[in-house]
XYZ file of N, CA and C in Angstrom:
165
model
N 0.900 -1.165 -0.084
C 0.260 0.015 0.109
C 0.761 1.389 0.007
N 2.022 1.225 0.496
C 3.130 2.093 0.592
C 3.208 3.065 -0.677
N 3.303 4.007 -0.635
C 3.563 4.632 -1.759
C 2.879 4.860 -3.256
N 1.572 4.774 -2.862
C 0.476 4.921 -3.659
C -0.781 6.257 -3.538
N -0.576 6.043 -2.211
C -1.543 7.543 -1.789
C -1.342 8.332 -1.983
N 0.033 8.890 -1.973
C 0.064 10.137 -2.724
C -0.440 11.169 -3.662
N -0.631 10.098 -4.763
C -2.049 10.676 -5.877
C -3.201 10.919 -5.304
N -3.423 10.169 -4.060
C -4.991 10.220 -3.884
C -5.063 11.142 -2.835
N -4.367 11.918 -2.813
C -3.851 12.976 -1.358
C -4.072 12.835 -0.195
N -4.283 11.404 0.508
C -4.652 11.359 1.769
C -3.189 12.477 2.586
N -3.234 13.126 3.536
C -2.241 13.799 4.254
C -1.260 13.337 4.803
N -1.423 11.747 5.314
C -0.002 10.425 5.806
C -0.804 9.509 5.077
N -0.544 9.307 3.960
C -0.314 7.998 3.609
C 0.296 7.150 4.693
N 1.532 7.282 4.640
C 2.264 6.410 5.624
C 1.382 5.449 6.330
N 1.105 6.384 7.041
C 0.456 6.339 8.575
C -0.658 5.814 8.070
N -1.089 5.872 7.066
C -3.318 5.430 6.937
C -2.762 4.296 6.396
N -1.222 4.186 5.546
C -1.081 2.618 5.171
C -1.315 1.917 6.531
N -0.484 1.687 7.338
C 0.037 0.710 9.059
C -0.997 1.060 9.100
N -2.570 2.441 10.004
C -3.724 1.868 9.969
C -4.397 0.611 9.229
N -4.169 1.288 7.632
C -5.254 -0.094 7.083
C -4.919 -1.772 7.629
N -3.229 -1.825 7.384
C -2.476 -2.754 7.957
C -3.264 -3.590 9.222
N -3.222 -2.400 10.372
C -3.322 -3.049 11.700
C -4.905 -3.140 11.814
N -4.864 -2.768 11.136
C -7.109 -2.682 11.445
C -7.762 -4.688 10.159
N -6.909 -4.583 9.655
C -7.134 -5.762 8.644
C -6.450 -6.883 9.532
N -5.519 -6.769 10.453
C -5.167 -7.994 10.946
C -6.102 -8.331 11.842
N -6.477 -7.085 12.632
C -7.437 -7.234 13.297
C -8.337 -8.110 13.252
N -8.810 -7.536 11.705
C -10.093 -8.611 11.319
C -9.815 -10.375 11.034
N -9.046 -10.166 10.749
C -8.189 -11.963 10.313
C -8.156 -12.382 11.966
N -7.860 -11.665 12.832
C -7.396 -13.128 13.721
C -9.065 -12.235 14.149
N -9.498 -11.346 14.346
C -10.828 -11.286 14.991
C -12.318 -12.720 14.018
N -11.976 -12.536 12.953
C -12.419 -14.280 11.647
C -12.021 -15.209 12.826
N -10.215 -15.578 12.491
C -9.919 -17.021 13.511
C -10.291 -16.965 14.846
N -9.986 -16.179 15.268
C -10.711 -16.331 16.897
C -12.132 -16.841 17.359
N -12.751 -15.859 16.578
C -14.374 -16.006 17.218
C -15.386 -16.816 15.587
N -15.101 -17.705 16.230
C -16.181 -18.685 14.744
C -17.622 -18.026 14.469
N -17.702 -17.441 13.014
C -19.521 -17.021 13.067
C -19.433 -15.199 13.206
N -18.290 -15.097 13.601
C -18.445 -13.327 13.752
C -18.112 -12.929 12.036
N -18.506 -11.769 12.591
C -18.304 -10.854 11.424
C -17.962 -9.839 11.314
N -16.564 -9.632 11.736
C -15.710 -8.392 12.289
C -15.770 -7.337 10.554
N -16.017 -8.247 9.551
C -15.669 -7.240 8.532
C -16.643 -6.028 8.600
N -17.959 -6.037 8.641
C -19.087 -5.139 8.724
C -18.275 -4.165 9.790
N -17.783 -4.367 11.211
C -17.672 -3.431 11.671
C -16.025 -2.596 10.969
N -15.548 -3.446 10.222
C -14.574 -2.703 9.788
C -14.504 -1.791 8.323
N -15.549 -1.795 8.045
C -15.842 -0.780 6.984
C -15.828 0.352 7.687
N -16.579 0.458 8.161
C -16.561 2.493 9.219
C -15.456 2.409 8.986
N -14.857 1.556 9.503
C -13.233 2.610 10.067
C -11.896 2.491 8.953
N -12.199 1.925 8.172
C -11.500 1.389 6.779
C -11.980 2.995 6.284
N -13.908 3.302 5.641
C -13.685 4.469 5.284
C -13.119 5.845 5.813
N -13.234 5.752 7.361
C -12.569 7.159 7.963
C -11.523 7.305 7.733
N -10.262 6.182 7.686
C -8.540 5.916 7.192
C -8.642 6.572 5.791
N -9.141 5.863 5.107
C -9.533 6.368 3.334
C -10.260 7.974 3.174
N -11.305 8.637 3.967
C -11.243 9.319 3.946
C -11.022 10.694 4.354
N -9.584 10.389 4.746
C -9.404 12.146 6.045
C -8.487 12.542 4.512
N -8.884 13.928 5.221
C -8.178 15.056 4.124
C -7.611 15.819 5.193
N -6.175 16.420 4.266
C -5.624 17.471 5.076
C -6.134 18.900 5.404
């Protein structure tokens, strides 16, 4: 993800990439440890907030 965000106008592309990676890792861990959970539904709003960040 790193290096591709500056063209999209994100104010802190490296930090945004790190935030999304932590979010994705958390979603995967949650899905594995809690069968039947649907963490992607909750994560979607968080990912949208990271992607929508503006300077």
